[in-house]
Structure formats: C-alpha cells, structure tokens
Amino acid sequence: MRNFIQPGNSLAIAVPYATGVSAGQGVLVGALFGVAAVDGVQNTMIEAATTGVFDLTKEPALAIGAGVRVFWDNTNRRITATAAGNFQVGISTQAALAADATVRVWLNRVPAAGA
C-alpha cells in the first residue's frame, strides 16, 4: 500500500512534562499514551511504545486485580483504577498488591463498559 507509514508499535512524540521523562515511564500527549523508550527533556522528540505489556508505576497503597481497566493519572504520572479525571490506557495483566510499586499493564484502549 502506497500510503502505509509504519506499524505504529512506537511513535515519535514530544515530551510534554517540564521535569522530562525517563525511559520506562508513561507519557501522555493529548489522547496518545505511550511508554518512553529513552530519557528526554521537555519538548524533545522521543520514541514511545504504544503497544505491549509494561510494568508501570501505580498509585501507592492501591491494590489492582488482574483484568482491571487501568487509567493514567497525568497529574501524578502513574497508573490508577480511578476513571474520573484520568485517561484509560489498558488492562492489568496481573494482580498488584497495595504494597507493590508497579502494576503490569497491557496497553490497550478498550471501549467503555457496555460499548
């Protein structure tokens, strides 16, 4: 196909955060969420993975079960199970205990319940 650009497994995005981003951290640009492949300072272009399964920082003291829809809290730059005010990024693939620092997330923009 002549108009094919790339598979889209990763995309070049500009780092939106004043404090920059480290490799392995989530990053949200508008409605595009990915996991940074490299460190970057604000406004620099980096590659971010848009598909796959990643261990991402989660809200402290929050237990998340396997198969739960998870959301990106862009203010605190972490995964949460709270939908209100946050951006859905995928589904947890393993349970995470409240004491765990991360949760394993399959990046998958799934429709809202019942859709």
A tleap script that builds the chain and sets N, CA, C and O, in Angstrom:
source leaprc.protein.ff14SB
mol = sequence {
  NMET ARG ASN PHE ILE GLN PRO GLY ASN SER
  LEU ALA ILE ALA VAL PRO TYR ALA THR GLY
  VAL SER ALA GLY GLN GLY VAL LEU VAL GLY
  ALA LEU PHE GLY VAL ALA ALA VAL ASP GLY
  VAL GLN ASN THR MET ILE GLU ALA ALA THR
  THR GLY VAL PHE ASP LEU THR LYS GLU PRO
  ALA LEU ALA ILE GLY ALA GLY VAL ARG VAL
  PHE TRP ASP ASN THR ASN ARG ARG ILE THR
  ALA THR ALA ALA GLY ASN PHE GLN VAL GLY
  ILE SER THR GLN ALA ALA LEU ALA ALA ASP
  ALA THR VAL ARG VAL TRP LEU ASN ARG VAL
  PRO ALA ALA GLY CALA
}
set mol.1.N position { 0.842 -1.165 0.000 }
set mol.1.CA position { 0.000 0.000 0.000 }
set mol.1.C position { 0.897 1.240 0.000 }
set mol.1.O position { 1.819 1.342 0.809 }
set mol.2.N position { 0.633 2.149 -0.878 }
set mol.2.CA position { 1.480 3.327 -1.033 }
set mol.2.C position { 1.361 4.310 0.116 }
set mol.2.O position { 2.289 5.082 0.357 }
set mol.3.N position { 0.243 4.304 0.834 }
set mol.3.CA position { 0.072 5.286 1.905 }
set mol.3.C position { 0.429 4.735 3.290 }
set mol.3.O position { 0.214 5.427 4.285 }
set mol.4.N position { 0.963 3.527 3.385 }
set mol.4.CA position { 1.400 2.950 4.660 }
set mol.4.C position { 2.626 3.695 5.168 }
set mol.4.O position { 3.577 3.919 4.418 }
set mol.5.N position { 2.605 4.077 6.434 }
set mol.5.CA position { 3.724 4.817 7.022 }
set mol.5.C position { 4.568 3.912 7.920 }
set mol.5.O position { 5.777 3.798 7.721 }
set mol.6.N position { 3.935 3.265 8.912 }
set mol.6.CA position { 4.652 2.416 9.856 }
set mol.6.C position { 3.644 1.584 10.635 }
set mol.6.O position { 2.452 1.890 10.612 }
set mol.7.N position { 4.098 0.526 11.332 }
set mol.7.CA position { 3.162 -0.295 12.105 }
set mol.7.C position { 2.510 0.448 13.269 }
set mol.7.O position { 1.376 0.137 13.632 }
set mol.8.N position { 3.202 1.423 13.862 }
set mol.8.CA position { 2.628 2.175 14.971 }
set mol.8.C position { 2.899 1.566 16.336 }
set mol.8.O position { 2.300 1.984 17.327 }
set mol.9.N position { 3.796 0.577 16.406 }
set mol.9.CA position { 4.149 -0.009 17.702 }
set mol.9.C position { 4.869 0.989 18.593 }
set mol.9.O position { 4.825 0.889 19.819 }
set mol.10.N position { 5.527 1.946 17.970 }
set mol.10.CA position { 6.119 3.068 18.686 }
set mol.10.C position { 6.001 4.297 17.800 }
set mol.10.O position { 5.970 4.209 16.572 }
set mol.11.N position { 5.936 5.433 18.456 }
set mol.11.CA position { 5.785 6.695 17.733 }
set mol.11.C position { 6.718 7.743 18.321 }
set mol.11.O position { 7.039 7.707 19.509 }
set mol.12.N position { 7.144 8.663 17.489 }
set mol.12.CA position { 7.938 9.798 17.965 }
set mol.12.C position { 6.984 10.836 18.528 }
set mol.12.O position { 6.046 11.259 17.853 }
set mol.13.N position { 7.229 11.247 19.770 }
set mol.13.CA position { 6.384 12.254 20.417 }
set mol.13.C position { 7.271 13.269 21.133 }
set mol.13.O position { 8.413 12.975 21.485 }
set mol.14.N position { 6.732 14.458 21.340 }
set mol.14.CA position { 7.437 15.499 22.079 }
set mol.14.C position { 7.103 15.343 23.560 }
set mol.14.O position { 5.935 15.208 23.925 }
set mol.15.N position { 8.122 15.361 24.409 }
set mol.15.CA position { 7.922 15.218 25.856 }
set mol.15.C position { 7.146 16.434 26.366 }
set mol.15.O position { 7.587 17.569 26.187 }
set mol.16.N position { 5.980 16.200 27.008 }
set mol.16.CA position { 5.162 17.325 27.457 }
set mol.16.C position { 5.466 17.827 28.863 }
set mol.16.O position { 4.963 18.878 29.260 }
set mol.17.N position { 6.281 17.095 29.627 }
set mol.17.CA position { 6.470 17.393 31.040 }
set mol.17.C position { 7.677 18.285 31.300 }
set mol.17.O position { 8.756 18.052 30.755 }
set mol.18.N position { 7.493 19.312 32.141 }
set mol.18.CA position { 8.580 20.242 32.479 }
set mol.18.C position { 9.753 19.518 33.129 }
set mol.18.O position { 10.901 19.934 32.975 }
set mol.19.N position { 9.473 18.441 33.852 }
set mol.19.CA position { 10.531 17.677 34.516 }
set mol.19.C position { 11.091 16.581 33.618 }
set mol.19.O position { 11.941 15.804 34.053 }
set mol.20.N position { 10.632 16.506 32.379 }
set mol.20.CA position { 11.105 15.483 31.453 }
set mol.20.C position { 10.496 14.131 31.733 }
set mol.20.O position { 9.542 14.009 32.502 }
set mol.21.N position { 11.057 13.113 31.099 }
set mol.21.CA position { 10.571 11.744 31.263 }
set mol.21.C position { 11.770 10.807 31.228 }
set mol.21.O position { 12.757 11.074 30.542 }
set mol.22.N position { 11.682 9.718 31.965 }
set mol.22.CA position { 12.736 8.704 31.972 }
set mol.22.C position { 12.266 7.486 31.186 }
set mol.22.O position { 11.067 7.220 31.098 }
set mol.23.N position { 13.208 6.755 30.621 }
set mol.23.CA position { 12.881 5.525 29.901 }
set mol.23.C position { 12.055 4.621 30.810 }
set mol.23.O position { 12.394 4.418 31.976 }
set mol.24.N position { 10.975 4.083 30.266 }
set mol.24.CA position { 10.110 3.184 31.021 }
set mol.24.C position { 8.945 3.858 31.700 }
set mol.24.O position { 8.077 3.179 32.250 }
set mol.25.N position { 8.899 5.173 31.679 }
set mol.25.CA position { 7.785 5.902 32.279 }
set mol.25.C position { 6.689 6.146 31.244 }
set mol.25.O position { 6.951 6.257 30.046 }
set mol.26.N position { 5.463 6.225 31.738 }
set mol.26.CA position { 4.350 6.567 30.868 }
set mol.26.C position { 4.410 8.028 30.479 }
set mol.26.O position { 4.940 8.863 31.212 }
set mol.27.N position { 3.856 8.325 29.308 }
set mol.27.CA position { 3.807 9.704 28.827 }
set mol.27.C position { 2.514 9.895 28.035 }
set mol.27.O position { 2.158 9.071 27.192 }
set mol.28.N position { 1.822 10.988 28.320 }
set mol.28.CA position { 0.551 11.280 27.669 }
set mol.28.C position { 0.658 12.590 26.914 }
set mol.28.O position { 0.989 13.627 27.489 }
set mol.29.N position { 0.373 12.535 25.614 }
set mol.29.CA position { 0.357 13.717 24.761 }
set mol.29.C position { -1.016 13.767 24.105 }
set mol.29.O position { -1.309 12.996 23.191 }
set mol.30.N position { -1.852 14.681 24.581 }
set mol.30.CA position { -3.221 14.730 24.079 }
set mol.30.C position { -3.935 13.430 24.407 }
set mol.30.O position { -4.093 13.089 25.579 }
set mol.31.N position { -4.371 12.699 23.381 }
set mol.31.CA position { -5.027 11.406 23.573 }
set mol.31.C position { -4.098 10.244 23.252 }
set mol.31.O position { -4.550 9.106 23.132 }
set mol.32.N position { -2.802 10.518 23.111 }
set mol.32.CA position { -1.818 9.492 22.772 }
set mol.32.C position { -1.009 9.130 24.010 }
set mol.32.O position { -0.330 9.980 24.585 }
set mol.33.N position { -1.085 7.854 24.422 }
set mol.33.CA position { -0.317 7.374 25.566 }
set mol.33.C position { 0.714 6.372 25.101 }
set mol.33.O position { 0.441 5.531 24.245 }
set mol.34.N position { 1.896 6.467 25.669 }
set mol.34.CA position { 2.941 5.505 25.374 }
set mol.34.C position { 3.911 5.396 26.527 }
set mol.34.O position { 3.795 6.103 27.528 }
set mol.35.N position { 4.876 4.493 26.371 }
set mol.35.CA position { 5.912 4.299 27.372 }
set mol.35.C position { 7.226 4.733 26.738 }
set mol.35.O position { 7.614 4.237 25.681 }
set mol.36.N position { 7.903 5.666 27.398 }
set mol.36.CA position { 9.136 6.243 26.865 }
set mol.36.C position { 10.209 5.170 26.687 }
set mol.36.O position { 10.473 4.385 27.598 }
set mol.37.N position { 10.822 5.148 25.506 }
set mol.37.CA position { 11.903 4.206 25.221 }
set mol.37.C position { 13.240 4.758 25.706 }
set mol.37.O position { 14.172 3.994 25.954 }
set mol.38.N position { 13.339 6.068 25.840 }
set mol.38.CA position { 14.573 6.736 26.260 }
set mol.38.C position { 14.226 7.902 27.176 }
set mol.38.O position { 13.070 8.316 27.260 }
set mol.39.N position { 15.232 8.423 27.857 }
set mol.39.CA position { 15.046 9.638 28.653 }
set mol.39.C position { 14.884 10.827 27.717 }
set mol.39.O position { 15.422 10.830 26.610 }
set mol.40.N position { 14.141 11.839 28.162 }
set mol.40.CA position { 14.004 13.045 27.357 }
set mol.40.C position { 13.591 14.236 28.192 }
set mol.40.O position { 12.861 14.094 29.172 }
set mol.41.N position { 14.057 15.410 27.804 }
set mol.41.CA position { 13.660 16.647 28.469 }
set mol.41.C position { 12.460 17.232 27.733 }
set mol.41.O position { 12.146 16.843 26.608 }
set mol.42.N position { 11.807 18.166 28.389 }
set mol.42.CA position { 10.598 18.756 27.811 }
set mol.42.C position { 10.842 19.250 26.384 }
set mol.42.O position { 11.866 19.867 26.087 }
set mol.43.N position { 9.881 18.964 25.518 }
set mol.43.CA position { 9.830 19.369 24.111 }
set mol.43.C position { 10.776 18.610 23.185 }
set mol.43.O position { 10.759 18.849 21.978 }
set mol.44.N position { 11.601 17.701 23.712 }
set mol.44.CA position { 12.442 16.891 22.822 }
set mol.44.C position { 11.613 15.736 22.276 }
set mol.44.O position { 10.663 15.283 22.914 }
set mol.45.N position { 11.975 15.274 21.110 }
set mol.45.CA position { 11.282 14.141 20.498 }
set mol.45.C position { 11.908 12.845 21.010 }
set mol.45.O position { 13.127 12.680 21.003 }
set mol.46.N position { 11.042 11.931 21.455 }
set mol.46.CA position { 11.482 10.613 21.904 }
set mol.46.C position { 10.594 9.559 21.247 }
set mol.46.O position { 9.522 9.876 20.733 }
set mol.47.N position { 11.040 8.326 21.266 }
set mol.47.CA position { 10.198 7.210 20.843 }
set mol.47.C position { 9.431 6.717 22.055 }
set mol.47.O position { 9.987 6.602 23.147 }
set mol.48.N position { 8.156 6.427 21.862 }
set mol.48.CA position { 7.318 5.882 22.925 }
set mol.48.C position { 6.579 4.668 22.384 }
set mol.48.O position { 5.955 4.730 21.324 }
set mol.49.N position { 6.652 3.568 23.118 }
set mol.49.CA position { 5.933 2.350 22.740 }
set mol.49.C position { 4.447 2.566 22.961 }
set mol.49.O position { 4.034 3.071 24.005 }
set mol.50.N position { 3.653 2.186 21.985 }
set mol.50.CA position { 2.203 2.363 22.077 }
set mol.50.C position { 1.470 1.043 22.217 }
set mol.50.O position { 0.254 1.028 22.410 }
set mol.51.N position { 2.185 -0.056 22.124 }
set mol.51.CA position { 1.599 -1.383 22.315 }
set mol.51.C position { 2.539 -2.221 23.164 }
set mol.51.O position { 3.737 -1.945 23.236 }
set mol.52.N position { 2.001 -3.228 23.795 }
set mol.52.CA position { 2.820 -4.138 24.586 }
set mol.52.C position { 2.363 -4.197 26.025 }
set mol.52.O position { 1.334 -3.630 26.394 }
set mol.53.N position { 3.152 -4.899 26.840 }
set mol.53.CA position { 2.874 -5.067 28.266 }
set mol.53.C position { 4.052 -4.485 29.043 }
set mol.53.O position { 5.207 -4.809 28.763 }
set mol.54.N position { 3.761 -3.633 30.013 }
set mol.54.CA position { 4.791 -2.911 30.756 }
set mol.54.C position { 4.475 -2.899 32.243 }
set mol.54.O position { 3.308 -2.894 32.634 }
set mol.55.N position { 5.511 -2.894 33.072 }
set mol.55.CA position { 5.371 -2.629 34.497 }
set mol.55.C position { 5.446 -1.119 34.667 }
set mol.55.O position { 6.471 -0.500 34.380 }
set mol.56.N position { 4.348 -0.536 35.136 }
set mol.56.CA position { 4.270 0.914 35.288 }
set mol.56.C position { 3.999 1.291 36.740 }
set mol.56.O position { 3.317 0.564 37.463 }
set mol.57.N position { 4.534 2.422 37.153 }
set mol.57.CA position { 4.309 2.929 38.495 }
set mol.57.C position { 2.819 3.093 38.730 }
set mol.57.O position { 2.096 3.617 37.883 }
set mol.58.N position { 2.366 2.634 39.904 }
set mol.58.CA position { 0.945 2.746 40.228 }
set mol.58.C position { 0.732 3.621 41.444 }
set mol.58.O position { 1.671 3.967 42.162 }
set mol.59.N position { -0.512 3.964 41.655 }
set mol.59.CA position { -0.896 4.748 42.824 }
set mol.59.C position { -0.510 3.979 44.084 }
set mol.59.O position { -0.844 2.801 44.211 }
set mol.60.N position { 0.194 4.631 45.022 }
set mol.60.CA position { 0.608 3.938 46.245 }
set mol.60.C position { -0.594 3.443 47.052 }
set mol.60.O position { -1.658 4.061 47.052 }
set mol.61.N position { -0.401 2.328 47.731 }
set mol.61.CA position { -1.402 1.731 48.628 }
set mol.61.C position { -2.674 1.283 47.901 }
set mol.61.O position { -3.696 1.033 48.541 }
set mol.62.N position { -2.618 1.182 46.583 }
set mol.62.CA position { -3.779 0.742 45.807 }
set mol.62.C position { -3.543 -0.673 45.298 }
set mol.62.O position { -2.567 -0.928 44.592 }
set mol.63.N position { -4.431 -1.588 45.654 }
set mol.63.CA position { -4.380 -2.941 45.107 }
set mol.63.C position { -5.189 -2.949 43.818 }
set mol.63.O position { -6.280 -2.380 43.759 }
set mol.64.N position { -4.654 -3.592 42.790 }
set mol.64.CA position { -5.341 -3.677 41.496 }
set mol.64.C position { -5.384 -5.142 41.102 }
set mol.64.O position { -4.344 -5.798 41.039 }
set mol.65.N position { -6.567 -5.661 40.837 }
set mol.65.CA position { -6.714 -7.057 40.441 }
set mol.65.C position { -6.332 -7.274 38.991 }
set mol.65.O position { -6.208 -6.324 38.218 }
set mol.66.N position { -6.148 -8.533 38.631 }
set mol.66.CA position { -5.869 -8.881 37.232 }
set mol.66.C position { -7.121 -8.644 36.399 }
set mol.66.O position { -8.235 -8.913 36.848 }
set mol.67.N position { -6.934 -8.146 35.195 }
set mol.67.CA position { -8.050 -7.919 34.280 }
set mol.67.C position { -8.826 -6.644 34.515 }
set mol.67.O position { -9.919 -6.477 33.973 }
set mol.68.N position { -8.290 -5.751 35.305 }
set mol.68.CA position { -8.968 -4.490 35.632 }
set mol.68.C position { -8.565 -3.416 34.630 }
set mol.68.O position { -7.394 -3.306 34.267 }
set mol.69.N position { -9.529 -2.630 34.188 }
set mol.69.CA position { -9.210 -1.471 33.342 }
set mol.69.C position { -8.406 -0.491 34.178 }
set mol.69.O position { -8.765 -0.203 35.320 }
set mol.70.N position { -7.319 0.024 33.615 }
set mol.70.CA position { -6.478 0.959 34.358 }
set mol.70.C position { -6.358 2.274 33.594 }
set mol.70.O position { -6.540 2.335 32.378 }
set mol.71.N position { -6.047 3.318 34.350 }
set mol.71.CA position { -6.073 4.677 33.836 }
set mol.71.C position { -4.780 5.399 34.190 }
set mol.71.O position { -4.121 5.066 35.175 }
set mol.72.N position { -4.425 6.387 33.381 }
set mol.72.CA position { -3.230 7.184 33.619 }
set mol.72.C position { -3.630 8.454 34.348 }
set mol.72.O position { -4.430 9.242 33.842 }
set mol.73.N position { -3.071 8.655 35.543 }
set mol.73.CA position { -3.229 9.881 36.315 }
set mol.73.C position { -2.095 10.790 35.853 }
set mol.73.O position { -0.968 10.667 36.334 }
set mol.74.N position { -2.379 11.690 34.937 }
set mol.74.CA position { -1.333 12.513 34.329 }
set mol.74.C position { -0.765 13.549 35.299 }
set mol.74.O position { 0.374 13.986 35.136 }
set mol.75.N position { -1.535 13.941 36.294 }
set mol.75.CA position { -1.040 14.890 37.290 }
set mol.75.C position { 0.089 14.267 38.099 }
set mol.75.O position { 1.127 14.891 38.318 }
set mol.76.N position { -0.123 13.028 38.540 }
set mol.76.CA position { 0.866 12.330 39.362 }
set mol.76.C position { 1.728 11.359 38.562 }
set mol.76.O position { 2.656 10.753 39.097 }
set mol.77.N position { 1.412 11.217 37.269 }
set mol.77.CA position { 2.159 10.376 36.330 }
set mol.77.C position { 2.300 8.939 36.821 }
set mol.77.O position { 3.399 8.416 37.007 }
set mol.78.N position { 1.115 8.316 37.026 }
set mol.78.CA position { 1.069 6.937 37.500 }
set mol.78.C position { -0.257 6.283 37.116 }
set mol.78.O position { -1.217 6.950 36.732 }
set mol.79.N position { -0.274 4.949 37.232 }
set mol.79.CA position { -1.477 4.173 36.942 }
set mol.79.C position { -2.400 4.190 38.150 }
set mol.79.O position { -1.950 4.152 39.295 }
set mol.80.N position { -3.689 4.247 37.879 }
set mol.80.CA position { -4.713 4.190 38.909 }
set mol.80.C position { -5.891 3.370 38.375 }
set mol.80.O position { -5.971 3.086 37.180 }
set mol.81.N position { -6.786 3.002 39.261 }
set mol.81.CA position { -8.011 2.314 38.856 }
set mol.81.C position { -9.183 3.287 38.814 }
set mol.81.O position { -10.314 2.885 38.539 }
set mol.82.N position { -8.923 4.557 39.081 }
set mol.82.CA position { -9.950 5.596 39.099 }
set mol.82.C position { -10.135 6.177 37.708 }
set mol.82.O position { -9.202 6.731 37.126 }
set mol.83.N position { -11.334 6.050 37.183 }
set mol.83.CA position { -11.619 6.539 35.835 }
set mol.83.C position { -11.799 8.056 35.791 }
set mol.83.O position { -11.318 8.713 34.868 }
set mol.84.N position { -12.487 8.608 36.781 }
set mol.84.CA position { -12.829 10.035 36.782 }
set mol.84.C position { -11.583 10.914 36.720 }
set mol.84.O position { -10.715 10.843 37.589 }
set mol.85.N position { -11.510 11.738 35.686 }
set mol.85.CA position { -10.420 12.681 35.539 }
set mol.85.C position { -9.127 12.089 35.007 }
set mol.85.O position { -8.120 12.789 34.900 }
set mol.86.N position { -9.147 10.795 34.668 }
set mol.86.CA position { -7.945 10.130 34.189 }
set mol.86.C position { -8.163 9.541 32.805 }
set mol.86.O position { -9.290 9.508 32.311 }
set mol.87.N position { -7.093 9.077 32.180 }
set mol.87.CA position { -7.104 8.615 30.790 }
set mol.87.C position { -6.897 7.107 30.740 }
set mol.87.O position { -5.873 6.608 31.208 }
set mol.88.N position { -7.848 6.382 30.183 }
set mol.88.CA position { -7.740 4.925 30.112 }
set mol.88.C position { -6.594 4.508 29.201 }
set mol.88.O position { -6.491 4.971 28.065 }
set mol.89.N position { -5.727 3.620 29.713 }
set mol.89.CA position { -4.573 3.192 28.929 }
set mol.89.C position { -4.536 1.697 28.664 }
set mol.89.O position { -3.849 1.260 27.742 }
set mol.90.N position { -5.255 0.901 29.444 }
set mol.90.CA position { -5.202 -0.538 29.199 }
set mol.90.C position { -5.830 -1.361 30.286 }
set mol.90.O position { -6.764 -0.935 30.965 }
set mol.91.N position { -5.281 -2.584 30.439 }
set mol.91.CA position { -5.824 -3.570 31.369 }
set mol.91.C position { -4.663 -4.182 32.142 }
set mol.91.O position { -3.619 -4.492 31.568 }
set mol.92.N position { -4.853 -4.353 33.451 }
set mol.92.CA position { -3.818 -5.010 34.250 }
set mol.92.C position { -3.787 -6.490 33.878 }
set mol.92.O position { -4.832 -7.122 33.721 }
set mol.93.N position { -2.590 -7.029 33.739 }
set mol.93.CA position { -2.470 -8.440 33.353 }
set mol.93.C position { -2.184 -9.340 34.543 }
set mol.93.O position { -2.333 -10.559 34.455 }
set mol.94.N position { -1.777 -8.748 35.648 }
set mol.94.CA position { -1.530 -9.472 36.894 }
set mol.94.C position { -2.008 -8.610 38.049 }
set mol.94.O position { -2.014 -7.381 37.967 }
set mol.95.N position { -2.404 -9.267 39.118 }
set mol.95.CA position { -2.797 -8.522 40.306 }
set mol.95.C position { -1.574 -7.824 40.906 }
set mol.95.O position { -0.468 -8.363 40.893 }
set mol.96.N position { -1.792 -6.634 41.422 }
set mol.96.CA position { -0.746 -5.882 42.134 }
set mol.96.C position { -1.253 -5.617 43.543 }
set mol.96.O position { -2.367 -5.129 43.732 }
set mol.97.N position { -0.431 -5.940 44.523 }
set mol.97.CA position { -0.783 -5.699 45.916 }
set mol.97.C position { -0.650 -4.217 46.249 }
set mol.97.O position { 0.028 -3.472 45.541 }
set mol.98.N position { -1.295 -3.796 47.322 }
set mol.98.CA position { -1.201 -2.402 47.748 }
set mol.98.C position { 0.251 -1.997 48.001 }
set mol.98.O position { 0.622 -0.845 47.773 }
set mol.99.N position { 1.064 -2.927 48.467 }
set mol.99.CA position { 2.474 -2.631 48.762 }
set mol.99.C position { 3.354 -2.573 47.519 }
set mol.99.O position { 4.482 -2.088 47.593 }
set mol.100.N position { 2.865 -3.056 46.379 }
set mol.100.CA position { 3.654 -3.056 45.146 }
set mol.100.C position { 3.807 -1.641 44.598 }
set mol.100.O position { 2.886 -0.830 44.697 }
set mol.101.N position { 4.963 -1.350 44.025 }
set mol.101.CA position { 5.215 -0.032 43.437 }
set mol.101.C position { 4.700 0.060 42.008 }
set mol.101.O position { 4.434 1.154 41.511 }
set mol.102.N position { 4.557 -1.100 41.339 }
set mol.102.CA position { 4.138 -1.117 39.936 }
set mol.102.C position { 2.996 -2.097 39.717 }
set mol.102.O position { 2.686 -2.933 40.565 }
set mol.103.N position { 2.390 -1.962 38.560 }
set mol.103.CA position { 1.381 -2.916 38.097 }
set mol.103.C position { 1.700 -3.234 36.638 }
set mol.103.O position { 2.136 -2.360 35.888 }
set mol.104.N position { 1.482 -4.479 36.242 }
set mol.104.CA position { 1.750 -4.896 34.865 }
set mol.104.C position { 0.526 -4.544 34.018 }
set mol.104.O position { -0.592 -4.971 34.308 }
set mol.105.N position { 0.762 -3.755 32.964 }
set mol.105.CA position { -0.329 -3.209 32.145 }
set mol.105.C position { -0.153 -3.585 30.683 }
set mol.105.O position { 0.925 -3.421 30.110 }
set mol.106.N position { -1.221 -4.089 30.091 }
set mol.106.CA position { -1.291 -4.309 28.643 }
set mol.106.C position { -1.879 -3.027 28.063 }
set mol.106.O position { -3.034 -2.694 28.331 }
set mol.107.N position { -1.090 -2.311 27.270 }
set mol.107.CA position { -1.582 -1.084 26.655 }
set mol.107.C position { -2.637 -1.455 25.633 }
set mol.107.O position { -2.360 -2.121 24.635 }
set mol.108.N position { -3.853 -1.009 25.906 }
set mol.108.CA position { -4.978 -1.365 25.048 }
set mol.108.C position { -6.107 -0.403 25.327 }
set mol.108.O position { -6.707 -0.439 26.401 }
set mol.109.N position { -6.398 0.445 24.383 }
set mol.109.CA position { -7.508 1.391 24.544 }
set mol.109.C position { -8.809 0.655 24.290 }
set mol.109.O position { -9.272 0.587 23.151 }
set mol.110.N position { -9.405 0.103 25.341 }
set mol.110.CA position { -10.633 -0.642 25.216 }
set mol.110.C position { -11.831 0.298 25.392 }
set mol.110.O position { -11.729 1.307 26.090 }
set mol.111.N position { -12.960 -0.030 24.764 }
set mol.111.CA position { -14.128 0.852 24.915 }
set mol.111.C position { -14.669 0.818 26.340 }
set mol.111.O position { -14.399 -0.107 27.105 }
set mol.112.N position { -15.428 1.836 26.670 }
set mol.112.CA position { -16.068 1.896 27.984 }
set mol.112.C position { -16.954 0.689 28.187 }
set mol.112.O position { -17.415 0.095 27.212 }
set mol.113.N position { -17.203 0.315 29.416 }
set mol.113.CA position { -18.037 -0.850 29.734 }
set mol.113.C position { -19.369 -0.758 29.000 }
set mol.113.O position { -20.021 0.286 28.999 }
set mol.114.N position { -19.751 -1.834 28.395 }
set mol.114.CA position { -21.030 -1.897 27.699 }
set mol.114.C position { -20.993 -1.381 26.275 }
set mol.114.O position { -21.989 -1.489 25.559 }
set mol.115.N position { -19.866 -0.822 25.844 }
set mol.115.CA position { -19.796 -0.273 24.488 }
set mol.115.C position { -19.493 -1.360 23.484 }
set mol.115.O position { -19.396 -1.086 22.288 }
savepdb mol mol.pdb
quit
